[in-house]
Amino acid sequence: HARQTGALHINAGETEALLFFDAGEISHAECGNLFGDEAVIHVLKGVQGIDGVYKFVYGNTSLQRTVLRSATDLMLDAMREYDEGMRDMADRNVL
């Protein structure tokens, strides 16, 4: 929202990730062995409602550009996948 440049370090639950922002847009993401769009989606699905350490270091940049889609598109995909997973779990519990 503030269009900042820097790195967001995330350590929440079992999720340890690093997201780089360039003027507020996600430019690079790493989470375990995932990079780019997949890493962002994994982070969004994995840290919902989980307490943890979230540290933003202003000015840090990445030489790589691995995130190709907008944050909005990635959030929508992550929430869709999360909802589908919850629905699948509910379906299995009914059977």
Short mmCIF file of C-alpha atoms in Angstrom, two decimals:
data_model
loop_
_atom_site.label_atom_id
_atom_site.label_comp_id
_atom_site.label_asym_id
_atom_site.label_seq_id
_atom_site.Cartn_x
_atom_site.Cartn_y
_atom_site.Cartn_z
CA HIS A 1 0.00 0.00 0.00
CA ALA A 2 2.87 2.36 0.78
CA ARG A 3 4.71 1.33 -2.41
CA GLN A 4 7.89 0.52 -0.47
CA THR A 5 11.01 -1.29 -1.67
CA GLY A 6 12.50 -3.92 0.59
CA ALA A 7 12.44 -7.52 1.76
CA LEU A 8 9.78 -9.16 3.92
CA HIS A 9 11.17 -11.99 6.06
CA ILE A 10 8.46 -14.41 7.22
CA ASN A 11 8.82 -17.04 9.93
CA ALA A 12 5.36 -18.30 10.90
CA GLY A 13 4.49 -21.84 11.88
CA GLU A 14 6.34 -24.12 9.47
CA THR A 15 6.65 -21.36 6.86
CA GLU A 16 9.96 -19.61 6.38
CA ALA A 17 9.99 -17.28 3.38
CA LEU A 18 11.48 -14.18 1.87
CA LEU A 19 9.52 -11.80 -0.39
CA PHE A 20 11.12 -8.85 -2.16
CA PHE A 21 9.11 -5.77 -3.07
CA ASP A 22 10.02 -3.14 -5.65
CA ALA A 23 7.94 0.03 -5.29
CA GLY A 24 5.21 -2.04 -3.61
CA GLU A 25 5.08 -4.84 -6.21
CA ILE A 26 6.31 -8.33 -5.32
CA SER A 27 9.35 -8.95 -7.51
CA HIS A 28 10.95 -12.11 -6.07
CA ALA A 29 9.85 -14.76 -3.57
CA GLU A 30 11.50 -17.77 -1.95
CA CYS A 31 9.91 -20.35 0.32
CA GLY A 32 11.75 -23.62 0.86
CA ASN A 33 12.46 -25.02 -2.59
CA LEU A 34 9.74 -22.86 -4.21
CA PHE A 35 10.40 -19.63 -6.08
CA GLY A 36 8.31 -16.95 -7.72
CA ASP A 37 4.54 -17.18 -8.06
CA GLU A 38 4.40 -20.67 -6.50
CA ALA A 39 6.27 -19.44 -3.42
CA VAL A 40 3.88 -16.50 -2.94
CA ILE A 41 0.82 -18.76 -3.24
CA HIS A 42 2.34 -21.24 -0.77
CA VAL A 43 3.05 -18.45 1.73
CA LEU A 44 -0.45 -16.99 1.43
CA LYS A 45 -2.04 -20.40 2.01
CA GLY A 46 0.33 -21.34 4.81
CA VAL A 47 0.30 -18.32 7.11
CA GLN A 48 -3.41 -17.58 7.40
CA GLY A 49 -4.09 -16.70 11.02
CA ILE A 50 -0.71 -17.96 12.24
CA ASP A 51 1.34 -15.92 14.67
CA GLY A 52 4.94 -15.48 13.70
CA VAL A 53 7.72 -13.07 12.97
CA TYR A 54 7.23 -10.78 9.99
CA LYS A 55 10.12 -8.37 9.45
CA PHE A 56 10.35 -5.82 6.62
CA VAL A 57 13.84 -4.54 5.80
CA TYR A 58 13.57 -1.33 3.80
CA GLY A 59 15.79 -0.89 0.76
CA ASN A 60 16.79 -4.53 0.29
CA THR A 61 16.38 -5.59 -3.33
CA SER A 62 16.76 -8.77 -5.33
CA LEU A 63 18.65 -9.10 -8.60
CA GLN A 64 16.16 -11.77 -9.67
CA ARG A 65 12.61 -11.22 -10.88
CA THR A 66 10.65 -14.44 -10.32
CA VAL A 67 7.16 -13.15 -9.50
CA LEU A 68 5.40 -12.42 -12.76
CA ARG A 69 1.78 -11.93 -11.68
CA SER A 70 0.13 -9.23 -9.62
CA ALA A 71 -0.36 -9.66 -5.88
CA THR A 72 -4.13 -9.57 -6.42
CA ASP A 73 -4.02 -12.46 -8.90
CA LEU A 74 -1.78 -14.47 -6.60
CA MET A 75 -4.05 -13.84 -3.59
CA LEU A 76 -7.11 -14.92 -5.55
CA ASP A 77 -5.39 -18.14 -6.65
CA ALA A 78 -4.17 -18.87 -3.13
CA MET A 79 -7.62 -18.36 -1.62
CA ARG A 80 -9.23 -20.48 -4.34
CA GLU A 81 -6.76 -23.31 -3.65
CA TYR A 82 -7.30 -22.93 0.09
CA ASP A 83 -11.10 -23.08 -0.32
CA GLU A 84 -10.86 -26.11 -2.61
CA GLY A 85 -8.66 -27.87 -0.08
CA MET A 86 -11.10 -27.13 2.75
CA ARG A 87 -14.02 -28.35 0.61
CA ASP A 88 -12.16 -31.56 -0.24
CA MET A 89 -11.46 -32.17 3.47
CA ALA A 90 -15.12 -31.59 4.31
CA ASP A 91 -16.20 -33.98 1.54
CA ARG A 92 -13.89 -36.70 2.88
CA ASN A 93 -15.25 -36.24 6.41
CA VAL A 94 -18.83 -36.65 5.15
CA LEU A 95 -18.03 -39.92 3.41
#
